[in-house]
Short mmCIF file of C-alpha atoms (C1' of nucleotides) in Angstrom, two decimals:
data_model
loop_
_atom_site.label_atom_id
_atom_site.label_comp_id
_atom_site.label_asym_id
_atom_site.label_seq_id
_atom_site.Cartn_x
_atom_site.Cartn_y
_atom_site.Cartn_z
CA UNK R 787 30.90 83.61 10.78
CA UNK R 788 27.74 81.64 11.08
CA UNK R 789 24.51 83.54 10.59
CA UNK R 790 22.50 83.75 13.90
CA UNK R 791 18.77 83.92 13.38
CA UNK R 792 16.90 86.08 15.92
CA UNK R 793 14.71 83.44 17.37
CA UNK R 794 17.83 81.47 18.57
CA UNK R 795 19.85 84.48 19.51
CA UNK R 796 22.27 83.51 22.44
CA UNK R 797 22.68 87.11 23.42
CA UNK R 798 18.90 87.40 23.90
CA UNK R 799 18.81 84.13 25.81
CA UNK R 800 21.71 84.66 28.19
CA UNK R 801 21.88 88.32 28.73
CA UNK R 802 19.77 90.62 30.97
CA UNK R 803 17.46 91.38 28.14
CA UNK R 804 13.69 91.67 27.86
CA UNK R 805 11.60 89.04 26.15
CA UNK R 806 9.35 89.55 23.21
CA UNK R 807 6.34 88.00 21.67
CA UNK R 808 7.11 85.43 18.93
CA UNK R 809 5.58 87.83 16.43
CA UNK R 810 7.94 90.57 17.32
CA UNK R 811 10.98 88.20 17.18
CA UNK R 812 9.86 87.02 13.86
CA UNK R 813 9.65 90.60 12.50
CA UNK R 814 13.07 91.34 13.85
CA UNK R 815 14.44 88.30 12.09
CA UNK R 816 12.86 89.65 8.91
CA UNK R 817 14.48 92.91 9.59
CA UNK R 818 17.90 91.34 9.97
CA UNK R 819 20.02 91.50 6.79
CA UNK R 820 23.30 89.93 7.82
CA UNK R 821 25.49 88.79 10.49
CA UNK R 822 29.17 90.00 10.06
CA UNK R 823 32.39 90.11 11.79
CA UNK R 824 34.72 93.18 11.82
CA UNK R 825 38.14 93.46 13.31
CA UNK R 826 39.14 95.92 16.00
CA UNK R 827 40.13 99.54 15.03
CA UNK R 828 37.90 99.82 12.02
CA UNK R 829 35.33 102.54 11.33
CA UNK R 830 31.96 100.97 10.77
CA UNK R 831 30.13 104.33 10.36
CA UNK R 832 31.65 107.53 9.05
CA UNK R 833 30.45 110.82 9.98
CA UNK R 834 28.86 112.59 7.02
CA UNK R 835 27.80 109.24 5.27
CA UNK R 836 24.28 110.10 3.74
CA UNK R 837 23.24 106.53 3.98
CA UNK R 838 24.89 104.88 6.96
CA UNK R 839 24.27 101.35 7.93
CA UNK R 840 22.08 100.23 10.92
CA UNK R 841 23.40 97.64 13.35
CA UNK R 842 23.01 95.94 16.75
CA UNK R 843 26.39 95.18 18.38
CA UNK R 844 26.24 91.38 18.84
CA UNK R 845 29.48 90.97 20.58
CA UNK R 846 32.68 93.07 21.39
CA UNK R 847 33.11 96.78 22.16
CA UNK R 848 32.89 99.96 19.95
CA UNK R 849 32.67 103.62 20.50
CA UNK R 850 30.96 106.72 19.03
CA UNK R 851 33.11 109.74 18.33
CA UNK R 852 33.50 113.09 16.54
CA UNK R 853 36.59 114.70 15.18
CA UNK R 854 37.56 118.35 14.54
CA UNK R 855 39.21 119.09 11.18
CA UNK R 856 42.55 119.59 12.90
CA UNK R 857 42.43 115.99 14.31
CA UNK R 858 41.23 116.58 17.82
CA UNK R 859 38.95 113.72 18.82
CA UNK R 860 36.14 113.42 21.22
CA UNK R 861 34.77 110.07 22.18
CA UNK R 862 30.98 110.43 22.93
CA UNK R 863 30.22 107.01 24.55
CA UNK R 864 31.14 103.38 24.41
CA UNK R 865 29.08 100.64 22.90
CA UNK R 866 28.58 97.23 24.38
CA UNK R 867 26.72 94.08 23.20
CA UNK R 868 22.95 94.80 22.63
CA UNK R 869 23.53 98.50 21.77
CA UNK R 870 22.02 99.93 18.63
CA UNK R 871 24.45 101.56 16.17
CA UNK R 872 23.70 104.10 13.57
CA UNK R 873 20.07 104.83 14.24
CA UNK R 874 20.71 108.55 14.53
CA UNK R 875 22.06 108.60 10.99
CA UNK R 876 18.72 107.12 9.78
CA UNK R 877 16.81 110.15 10.99
CA UNK R 878 18.96 112.91 9.61
CA UNK R 879 20.58 113.81 6.26
CA UNK R 880 23.75 112.10 7.26
CA UNK R 881 25.48 110.36 10.12
CA UNK R 882 26.29 112.99 12.63
CA UNK R 883 29.14 111.06 14.14
CA UNK R 884 31.51 108.10 13.45
CA UNK R 885 31.63 104.62 15.16
CA UNK R 886 34.84 102.59 15.50
CA UNK R 887 35.33 99.10 16.75
CA UNK R 888 37.46 98.66 19.80
CA UNK R 889 37.84 94.90 19.66
CA UNK R 890 36.86 92.43 17.09
CA UNK R 891 33.09 92.43 16.86
CA UNK R 892 30.08 90.73 15.41
CA UNK R 893 27.31 92.85 14.08
CA UNK R 894 23.71 92.26 13.25
CA UNK R 895 22.97 94.52 10.29
CA UNK R 896 19.35 95.61 9.56
CA UNK R 897 17.28 96.59 6.56
CA UNK R 898 17.00 100.35 6.93
CA UNK R 899 14.07 100.56 4.65
CA UNK R 900 11.92 98.50 7.18
CA UNK R 901 12.24 100.72 10.08
CA UNK R 902 9.03 102.47 9.23
CA UNK R 903 7.29 99.19 9.29
CA UNK R 904 8.72 98.69 12.78
CA UNK R 905 7.02 101.92 13.93
CA UNK R 906 3.82 101.30 12.22
CA UNK R 907 3.37 97.62 13.00
CA UNK R 908 5.36 96.93 16.12
CA UNK R 909 4.84 99.78 18.57
CA UNK R 910 6.44 97.81 21.44
CA UNK R 911 9.66 97.50 19.44
CA UNK R 912 9.39 101.13 18.48
CA UNK R 913 8.98 102.15 21.94
CA UNK R 914 12.11 100.19 22.89
CA UNK R 915 14.14 101.59 20.11
CA UNK R 916 13.22 105.02 21.39
CA UNK R 917 14.10 103.68 25.05
CA UNK R 918 17.59 102.72 23.72
CA UNK R 919 18.21 106.08 22.02
CA UNK R 920 17.13 107.85 25.21
CA UNK R 921 19.44 105.63 27.35
CA UNK R 922 22.29 106.47 25.09
CA UNK R 923 21.59 110.19 25.64
CA UNK R 924 21.72 109.56 29.33
CA UNK R 925 25.20 108.13 28.99
CA UNK R 926 26.35 111.18 26.93
CA UNK R 927 24.69 113.51 29.52
CA UNK R 928 26.58 111.94 32.24
CA UNK R 929 29.82 112.08 30.27
CA UNK R 930 29.22 115.73 29.63
CA UNK R 931 28.87 116.43 33.29
CA UNK R 932 32.09 114.51 33.92
CA UNK R 933 34.12 116.27 31.25
CA UNK R 934 32.74 119.63 32.06
CA UNK R 935 32.76 119.66 35.86
CA UNK R 936 34.87 116.84 37.35
CA UNK R 937 38.52 117.11 37.80
CA UNK R 938 40.83 114.56 35.81
CA UNK R 939 41.18 112.19 38.84
CA UNK R 940 37.46 112.22 39.42
CA UNK R 941 36.72 111.84 35.67
CA UNK R 942 38.94 108.85 35.30
CA UNK R 943 37.46 107.20 38.34
CA UNK R 944 33.89 107.87 37.12
CA UNK R 945 34.54 106.51 33.71
CA UNK R 946 36.11 103.26 35.13
CA UNK R 947 33.13 102.72 37.38
CA UNK R 948 30.67 103.31 34.64
CA UNK R 949 32.35 100.75 32.24
CA UNK R 950 32.78 98.29 34.98
CA UNK R 951 29.02 98.39 35.85
CA UNK R 952 28.06 98.08 32.20
CA UNK R 953 30.35 95.30 31.39
CA UNK R 954 29.52 93.44 34.71
CA UNK R 955 25.79 93.68 34.04
CA UNK R 956 26.52 91.95 30.73
CA UNK R 957 28.39 89.09 32.41
CA UNK R 958 31.64 90.09 30.84
CA UNK R 959 33.54 89.02 33.84
CA UNK R 960 37.17 87.47 33.55
CA UNK R 961 39.08 86.24 36.54
CA UNK R 962 38.00 88.73 39.10
CA UNK R 963 37.67 91.68 36.83
CA UNK R 964 35.82 92.66 33.57
CA UNK R 965 37.22 92.78 30.14
CA UNK R 966 38.67 96.17 29.48
CA UNK R 967 39.85 96.79 25.93
CA UNK R 968 40.30 100.61 26.17
CA UNK R 969 43.87 102.24 25.73
CA UNK R 970 44.63 105.21 27.81
CA UNK R 971 44.32 107.06 24.70
CA UNK R 972 40.60 106.15 24.42
CA UNK R 973 40.09 107.29 27.98
CA UNK R 974 41.85 110.50 27.22
CA UNK R 975 39.62 111.13 24.26
CA UNK R 976 36.55 110.19 26.14
CA UNK R 977 37.33 112.65 29.01
CA UNK R 978 38.70 115.54 27.11
CA UNK R 979 42.22 115.14 28.64
CA UNK R 980 45.68 114.68 27.22
CA UNK R 981 47.20 111.30 27.14
CA UNK R 982 49.91 112.17 29.51
CA UNK R 983 47.66 113.61 32.25
CA UNK R 984 45.28 110.65 31.87
CA UNK R 985 48.18 108.32 32.47
CA UNK R 986 49.09 110.27 35.60
CA UNK R 987 45.52 110.25 36.82
CA UNK R 988 45.39 106.44 36.33
CA UNK R 989 48.47 105.89 38.28
CA UNK R 990 47.19 108.10 41.05
CA UNK R 991 43.99 106.13 41.36
CA UNK R 992 45.87 102.88 41.15
CA UNK R 993 48.26 104.01 43.86
CA UNK R 994 45.17 104.99 45.97
CA UNK R 995 44.41 101.23 45.65
CA UNK R 996 41.18 101.73 43.79
CA UNK R 997 41.63 99.77 40.69
CA UNK R 998 43.87 97.67 38.64
CA UNK R 999 44.19 97.17 34.89
CA UNK R 1000 46.12 94.23 33.71
CA UNK R 1001 45.90 92.02 30.61
CA UNK R 1002 42.85 93.85 29.20
CA UNK R 1003 40.98 93.21 32.57
CA UNK R 1004 39.77 95.83 34.94
CA UNK R 1005 39.46 95.09 38.63
CA UNK R 1006 37.79 97.53 41.05
CA UNK R 1007 39.92 96.70 44.19
CA UNK R 1008 38.04 99.15 46.34
CA UNK R 1009 34.75 99.71 44.69
CA UNK R 1010 33.14 101.52 47.63
CA UNK R 1011 35.77 104.22 48.05
CA UNK R 1012 35.76 104.77 44.33
CA UNK R 1013 32.02 105.18 44.14
CA UNK R 1014 32.08 107.67 46.75
CA UNK R 1015 34.76 109.59 44.94
CA UNK R 1016 32.99 109.51 41.62
CA UNK R 1017 29.31 109.62 42.76
CA UNK R 1018 28.24 108.02 39.76
CA UNK R 1019 24.69 107.51 38.46
CA UNK R 1020 22.45 104.47 38.98
CA UNK R 1021 22.73 101.11 37.44
CA UNK R 1022 20.96 100.45 34.17
CA UNK R 1023 17.71 98.71 34.55
CA UNK R 1024 17.77 94.93 34.84
CA UNK R 1025 15.59 94.04 31.84
CA UNK R 1026 16.43 96.16 29.01
CA UNK R 1027 15.24 95.85 25.35
CA UNK R 1028 17.41 94.17 22.59
CA UNK R 1029 16.50 94.67 19.05
CA UNK D 916 -3.20 132.19 30.40
CA UNK D 917 -5.68 131.18 27.79
CA UNK D 918 -5.85 127.63 26.80
CA UNK D 919 -4.53 126.81 23.34
CA UNK D 920 -5.91 123.83 21.54
CA UNK D 921 -3.60 122.09 19.23
CA UNK D 922 -5.81 122.50 16.07
CA UNK D 923 -5.41 126.24 16.39
CA UNK D 924 -1.87 126.22 17.72
CA UNK D 925 -0.10 129.50 16.42
CA UNK D 926 3.38 127.93 16.96
CA UNK D 927 2.55 125.22 14.54
CA UNK D 928 1.05 127.62 12.07
CA UNK D 929 3.88 130.14 12.05
CA UNK D 930 6.99 128.18 12.88
CA UNK D 931 8.97 125.97 10.59
CA UNK D 932 7.16 122.93 11.62
CA UNK D 933 5.86 119.82 9.87
CA UNK D 934 2.10 119.53 9.17
CA UNK D 935 0.12 116.53 10.34
CA UNK D 936 -3.04 114.83 9.45
CA UNK D 937 -6.18 116.07 11.26
CA UNK D 938 -6.46 112.66 12.99
CA UNK D 939 -2.99 113.16 14.60
CA UNK D 940 -3.70 116.66 15.62
CA UNK D 941 -6.97 115.67 17.23
CA UNK D 942 -4.95 113.00 19.19
CA UNK D 943 -2.40 115.45 20.29
CA UNK D 944 -5.23 117.71 21.54
CA UNK D 945 -6.56 114.78 23.44
CA UNK D 946 -3.21 114.22 24.88
CA UNK D 947 -2.84 117.78 25.92
CA UNK D 948 -3.66 118.26 29.46
CA UNK D 949 -3.06 121.95 30.26
CA UNK D 950 -1.50 125.16 28.99
CA UNK D 951 0.42 127.01 31.74
CA UNK D 952 2.74 129.75 32.39
CA UNK D 953 6.04 129.56 34.49
CA UNK D 954 8.24 132.57 35.42
CA UNK D 955 11.87 132.63 34.66
CA UNK D 956 14.45 130.83 36.85
CA UNK D 957 11.96 128.07 38.10
CA UNK D 958 12.77 124.37 38.02
CA UNK D 959 10.01 122.58 36.10
CA UNK D 960 11.55 119.10 36.44
CA UNK D 961 13.75 118.00 39.31
CA UNK D 962 16.42 115.22 38.75
CA UNK D 963 15.26 112.20 40.76
CA UNK D 964 11.56 112.85 40.52
CA UNK D 965 10.04 109.31 40.02
CA UNK D 966 6.96 110.77 38.16
CA UNK D 967 8.15 113.88 36.28
CA UNK D 968 5.79 115.90 34.03
CA UNK D 969 5.73 115.83 30.21
CA UNK D 970 5.77 119.22 28.30
CA UNK D 971 6.26 120.83 25.08
CA UNK D 972 7.86 124.28 25.34
CA UNK D 973 5.27 126.65 23.74
CA UNK D 974 7.26 129.80 24.24
CA UNK D 975 10.35 130.97 25.97
CA UNK D 976 13.71 129.37 26.73
CA UNK D 977 14.73 126.72 29.33
CA UNK D 978 17.78 124.38 29.84
CA UNK D 979 18.48 120.84 30.87
CA UNK D 980 21.12 120.43 33.63
CA UNK D 981 22.72 118.14 36.16
CA UNK D 982 24.38 119.02 39.54
CA UNK D 983 27.10 117.36 41.49
CA UNK D 984 26.44 117.04 45.29
CA UNK D 985 28.95 119.86 46.07
CA UNK D 986 27.13 122.37 43.68
CA UNK D 987 29.00 122.20 40.48
CA UNK D 988 26.49 122.56 37.68
CA UNK D 989 26.59 121.32 34.14
CA UNK D 990 24.16 122.62 31.50
CA UNK D 991 23.50 119.84 28.95
CA UNK D 992 21.63 121.69 26.35
CA UNK D 993 19.21 124.58 25.82
CA UNK D 994 15.54 124.32 25.07
CA UNK D 995 13.60 126.44 22.57
CA UNK D 996 9.81 126.57 21.57
CA UNK D 997 8.88 123.21 20.02
CA UNK D 998 11.08 121.21 22.15
CA UNK D 999 9.76 118.18 24.28
CA UNK D 1000 10.63 118.29 27.82
CA UNK D 1001 10.76 115.33 30.27
CA UNK D 1002 10.27 112.51 27.95
CA UNK D 1003 13.50 110.86 29.26
CA UNK D 1004 12.01 110.75 32.65
CA UNK D 1005 9.07 108.89 31.34
CA UNK D 1006 11.20 106.12 30.20
CA UNK D 1007 13.32 105.52 33.30
CA UNK D 1008 12.72 105.08 37.07
CA UNK D 1009 13.24 108.74 37.60
CA UNK D 1010 14.04 111.98 35.75
CA UNK D 1011 17.83 111.67 35.08
CA UNK D 1012 18.29 115.50 34.98
CA UNK D 1013 16.64 118.86 35.93
CA UNK D 1014 15.00 121.45 33.74
CA UNK D 1015 14.95 125.18 34.55
CA UNK D 1016 13.35 128.11 32.92
CA UNK D 1017 15.57 130.78 31.45
CA UNK D 1018 12.76 133.20 30.74
CA UNK D 1019 9.09 133.32 31.40
CA UNK D 1020 7.70 130.41 29.58
CA UNK D 1021 4.43 128.75 28.37
CA UNK D 1022 4.11 125.11 28.57
CA UNK D 1023 1.78 122.55 27.05
CA UNK D 1024 1.58 119.72 29.58
CA UNK D 1025 0.44 116.17 28.40
CA UNK D 1026 -1.08 113.10 29.93
CA UNK D 1027 1.78 110.85 30.52
CA UNK D 1028 -0.50 107.77 30.71
CA UNK D 1029 -1.34 108.30 26.91
CA UNK D 1030 2.08 108.07 25.54
CA UNK D 1031 1.75 104.30 24.97
CA UNK D 1032 -1.36 105.08 22.94
CA UNK D 1033 0.79 107.43 20.86
CA UNK D 1034 3.07 104.63 20.02
CA UNK D 1035 0.43 102.13 19.30
CA UNK D 1036 -2.09 104.16 17.32
CA UNK D 1037 -0.05 107.01 15.99
CA UNK D 1038 3.30 105.81 14.52
CA UNK D 1039 4.14 108.93 12.61
CA UNK D 1040 3.89 110.83 15.88
CA UNK D 1041 5.96 108.20 17.61
CA UNK D 1042 8.60 108.35 14.99
CA UNK D 1043 8.77 112.10 15.30
CA UNK D 1044 9.00 111.99 19.00
CA UNK D 1045 12.02 109.61 18.57
CA UNK D 1046 13.26 112.06 16.01
CA UNK D 1047 13.19 114.96 18.62
CA UNK D 1048 14.87 112.64 21.21
CA UNK D 1049 17.65 111.98 18.71
CA UNK D 1050 18.05 115.59 17.71
CA UNK D 1051 18.42 116.49 21.35
CA UNK D 1052 21.24 113.89 21.51
CA UNK D 1053 22.91 115.47 18.59
CA UNK D 1054 23.08 118.73 20.51
CA UNK D 1055 24.51 117.18 23.48
CA UNK D 1056 27.06 115.20 21.32
CA UNK D 1057 28.18 118.50 19.86
CA UNK D 1058 28.31 120.29 23.07
CA UNK D 1059 30.41 117.47 24.54
CA UNK D 1060 32.87 117.83 21.60
CA UNK D 1061 33.05 121.42 22.36
CA UNK D 1062 33.62 121.04 26.07
CA UNK D 1063 36.08 118.21 25.62
CA UNK D 1064 38.17 119.43 22.82
CA UNK D 1065 37.75 123.17 22.09
CA UNK D 1066 39.65 126.04 23.84
CA UNK D 1067 37.59 128.43 25.80
CA UNK D 1068 37.35 131.07 23.01
CA UNK D 1069 36.46 128.46 20.43
CA UNK D 1070 33.71 126.97 22.82
CA UNK D 1071 32.15 130.26 23.48
CA UNK D 1072 32.10 131.23 19.79
CA UNK D 1073 30.60 127.78 18.93
CA UNK D 1074 27.86 128.05 21.56
CA UNK D 1075 26.90 131.63 20.31
CA UNK D 1076 26.64 130.45 16.64
CA UNK D 1077 24.70 127.34 17.66
CA UNK D 1078 22.08 129.44 19.68
CA UNK D 1079 22.00 132.10 17.10
CA UNK D 1080 21.02 129.62 14.33
CA UNK D 1081 18.39 127.95 16.37
CA UNK D 1082 16.75 131.08 17.57
CA UNK D 1083 16.95 132.54 13.90
CA UNK D 1084 15.43 129.31 12.62
CA UNK D 1085 12.35 130.05 14.86
CA UNK D 1086 12.05 133.54 13.79
CA UNK D 1087 13.09 134.98 17.19
CA UNK D 1088 14.76 138.11 15.63
CA UNK D 1089 14.61 141.37 17.31
CA UNK D 1090 16.16 144.47 15.74
CA UNK D 1091 19.09 142.99 13.93
CA UNK D 1092 19.93 140.10 16.39
CA UNK D 1093 18.00 137.39 18.06
CA UNK D 1094 16.84 137.26 21.68
CA UNK D 1095 19.42 136.00 24.02
CA UNK D 1096 18.30 135.55 27.62
CA UNK D 1097 21.48 133.68 28.81
CA UNK D 1098 23.69 135.15 31.57
CA UNK D 1099 27.34 134.57 31.41
CA UNK D 1100 26.90 132.09 34.12
CA UNK D 1101 24.69 129.90 31.95
CA UNK D 1102 27.27 130.04 29.30
CA UNK D 1103 29.97 129.00 31.72
CA UNK D 1104 27.94 126.13 33.18
CA UNK D 1105 27.13 124.94 29.47
CA UNK D 1106 30.83 125.00 28.57
CA UNK D 1107 32.44 123.75 31.75
CA UNK D 1108 34.30 127.03 32.26
CA UNK D 1109 34.63 129.37 35.09
CA UNK D 1110 32.51 132.45 35.09
CA UNK D 1111 35.59 134.70 35.09
CA UNK D 1112 37.05 133.02 32.06
CA UNK D 1113 33.83 132.86 30.15
CA UNK D 1114 33.69 136.61 30.59
CA UNK D 1115 37.26 137.19 29.28
CA UNK D 1116 36.65 134.83 26.42
CA UNK D 1117 33.37 136.75 25.47
CA UNK D 1118 35.22 140.09 25.57
CA UNK D 1119 37.93 138.76 23.47
CA UNK D 1120 35.36 137.56 20.73
CA UNK D 1121 33.60 140.91 20.94
CA UNK D 1122 36.83 142.76 20.49
CA UNK D 1123 37.64 140.65 17.46
CA UNK D 1124 34.32 142.14 16.18
CA UNK D 1125 32.55 138.81 15.90
CA UNK D 1126 29.49 139.40 18.06
CA UNK D 1127 27.61 141.82 20.31
CA UNK D 1128 25.37 141.19 23.10
CA UNK D 1129 23.08 143.97 24.25
CA UNK D 1130 19.81 144.24 25.93
CA UNK D 1131 19.20 140.46 25.73
CA UNK D 1132 19.88 140.43 22.06
CA UNK D 1133 22.66 138.80 20.23
CA UNK D 1134 24.05 140.05 16.95
CA UNK D 1135 26.77 138.20 15.01
CA UNK D 1136 28.64 141.18 13.45
CA UNK D 1137 30.97 138.83 11.49
CA UNK D 1138 29.20 135.67 11.05
CA UNK D 1139 31.51 134.18 8.37
CA UNK D 1140 34.76 134.55 10.40
CA UNK D 1141 33.05 133.17 13.52
CA UNK D 1142 31.93 130.25 11.69
CA UNK D 1143 35.22 129.59 10.27
CA UNK D 1144 36.66 129.70 13.84
CA UNK D 1145 34.02 127.50 15.40
CA UNK D 1146 33.37 125.06 12.53
CA UNK D 1147 29.96 124.20 13.86
CA UNK D 1148 27.68 121.60 12.58
CA UNK D 1149 24.87 121.97 10.03
CA UNK D 1150 21.55 123.79 10.32
CA UNK D 1151 18.60 121.88 11.78
CA UNK D 1152 16.29 120.71 9.06
CA UNK D 1153 13.68 123.11 7.83
CA UNK D 1154 10.65 121.02 8.49
CA UNK D 1155 10.86 119.60 11.89
CA UNK D 1156 8.23 117.82 14.04
CA UNK D 1157 6.23 119.53 16.71
CA UNK D 1158 4.23 117.51 19.17
"C1'" DC F 605 18.67 154.46 49.48
"C1'" DG F 606 20.88 149.77 50.35
"C1'" DA F 607 20.72 145.08 48.67
"C1'" DC F 608 21.21 142.15 44.92
"C1'" DT F 609 22.33 140.56 40.32
"C1'" DT F 610 25.09 140.75 36.47
"C1'" DG F 611 29.25 142.10 34.16
"C1'" DT F 612 34.25 143.51 34.00
"C1'" DT F 613 39.17 143.46 34.99
"C1'" DG F 614 43.70 142.53 37.37
"C1'" DA F 615 46.94 139.36 39.99
"C1'" DG F 616 48.70 135.18 41.13
"C1'" DC F 617 48.41 130.23 41.34
"C1'" DC F 618 47.79 125.52 39.70
"C1'" DC F 619 45.97 121.91 37.14
"C1'" DA F 620 46.58 120.02 32.87
"C1'" DT F 621 49.20 120.76 28.66
"C1'" DT F 622 53.14 120.07 25.52
"C1'" DC F 623 57.72 118.39 24.79
"C1'" DA F 624 60.76 114.85 25.45
"C1'" DA F 625 62.90 110.75 26.77
"C1'" DT F 626 62.49 105.78 28.22
"C1'" DG F 627 60.71 101.21 28.97
"C1'" DC F 628 57.82 97.29 27.90
"C1'" DT F 629 55.65 94.00 25.01
"C1'" DA F 630 54.33 91.88 20.81
"C1'" DG F 631 55.06 91.05 16.09
"C1'" DT F 632 58.07 90.68 11.81
"C1'" DG F 633 61.73 89.28 9.25
"C1'" DG F 634 66.56 87.96 8.64
"C1'" DC L 926 67.66 83.74 18.06
"C1'" DC L 927 68.23 88.37 17.64
"C1'" DA L 928 67.55 93.09 15.33
"C1'" DC L 929 64.19 96.01 14.26
"C1'" DT L 930 59.81 98.27 14.39
"C1'" DA L 931 55.40 99.85 16.23
"C1'" DG L 932 52.14 100.70 19.74
"C1'" DC L 933 51.32 101.54 24.51
"C1'" DA L 934 52.50 102.92 29.02
"C1'" DT L 935 55.35 105.79 32.05
"C1'" DT L 936 57.79 109.65 33.92
"C1'" DG L 937 60.16 114.41 34.38
"C1'" DA L 938 60.48 119.24 33.09
"C1'" DA L 939 58.73 123.33 31.55
"C1'" DT L 940 54.85 126.12 29.83
"C1'" DG L 941 50.34 127.90 29.77
"C1'" DG L 942 45.35 128.14 29.82
"C1'" DG L 943 41.99 128.53 32.77
"C1'" DC L 944 41.23 128.86 37.74
"C1'" DT L 945 40.54 131.33 42.33
"C1'" DC L 946 40.57 135.44 44.87
"C1'" DA L 947 39.40 140.05 44.97
"C1'" DA L 948 37.61 144.64 43.76
"C1'" DC L 949 34.63 147.48 41.42
"C1'" DA L 950 30.98 149.29 37.95
"C1'" DA L 951 26.35 149.42 36.47
"C1'" DG L 952 21.59 148.37 36.50
"C1'" DT L 953 17.34 146.84 38.93
"C1'" DC L 954 14.29 146.27 42.55
"C1'" DG L 955 12.40 146.52 47.22
#
DNA sequence: CGACTTGTTGAGCCCATTCAATGCTAGTGG
DNA sequence: CCACTAGCATTGAATGGGCTCAACAAGTCG
């Protein structure tokens, strides 16, 4: 796993990300502690950890989740390259949720102790960190609307479109579709549904000719109709911050 | 409606809020545009507004919500005195959700154009604004867990405890209980339940002797058992920021 | 007083659940 | 190469939690 210095970050160069002044990039490079690889299915943040790490997701997928003591799980939202991980834990006594990798990932880890310096000396970065926090809240808000008020079929359709758009915006295309590493169990836990009913809803949508999932790749075969069904929110902005 | 200057803010003086340096308070006072009253049941932010206002809730209750085109409504979270309103809309093209008053309220409105100055010249305030944004996300995360994975009775119990704790922390006590301005319809829309089933769940909890709602006041008559049932998250911190 | 909002309760239905069984694929080890 | 295992996807059957529909009580406001 080669160390990737921020000034030569390929994600920053190739993705739909905002550009920063050299001074800011230099600071980010100073903030960066390590570049590490973690395999799929590992918890990288544990709810309750009083001193959780701070990352940016460099490559791969992950998700934030919470559990009830009896084992019920709710996935809060999914994390794609460029997303900040664990900042909430920095602000409170302890990490309020867990984070688990969905695929093998690469992470940029940061020095938590220097976050205050970010706020005091790099207001543009601070603003964008807040922006990323707010955007994550938007995703959760939308998912809450889905879980609370949409039917199972609507909910599954909505989630597929949402993830398709986000992956597509990051150029995660792969022979016609986008990479799609979720199992049906993840979909169920993100939507508050049972695994069995999630499967039946997926089959129903596929039979309606609206999507196809094969070999870890998601294709929307009738995007327009699916959008109409799901009435999902707008695309993310084109130029987004990347810390 | 008398104008309340920030240096003599009674909320800041009496509530469980953090203290700031005079310099910061002075800036906040400069940021403040108006002090206004709005009656109960009014939308103060409309989803889709490209230029939504920015407030702090000075007194009263409100809630953030989203609607589907066919009228289904999902309440995202509730807003109590000290909460910032509309900051998300400042970061995106348009307000991603609506905000409606639940009681008569008083609002401090701010100059949106000076938010950047807040970040560049008042990092402590910027950090705390981010903190408030992150805390709101925590509330939504918890509500998503509730809506997705708890039964109706558990969900209603959880919400009652959550609101009781928040109101209690703000000293909103009233002859034994705390003020509680929600109708059952609000509870239903916050939890993704039907109105009828919400009513039945409330009655069930009341019959179990766990709470009582009367004259706009909520009393937890068996707090310990209810907590056990709901297994809700920790108290908010004692000293929180107030912008 | 009627109109309206909010809360309450019962009846019946249906969407989503649990339980259960089976197929498919990939990986492991003999 | 095959037996065995494990994880994931699929499907049917039966149950049930939460839904809709409907009626009514109680308080408030013009």
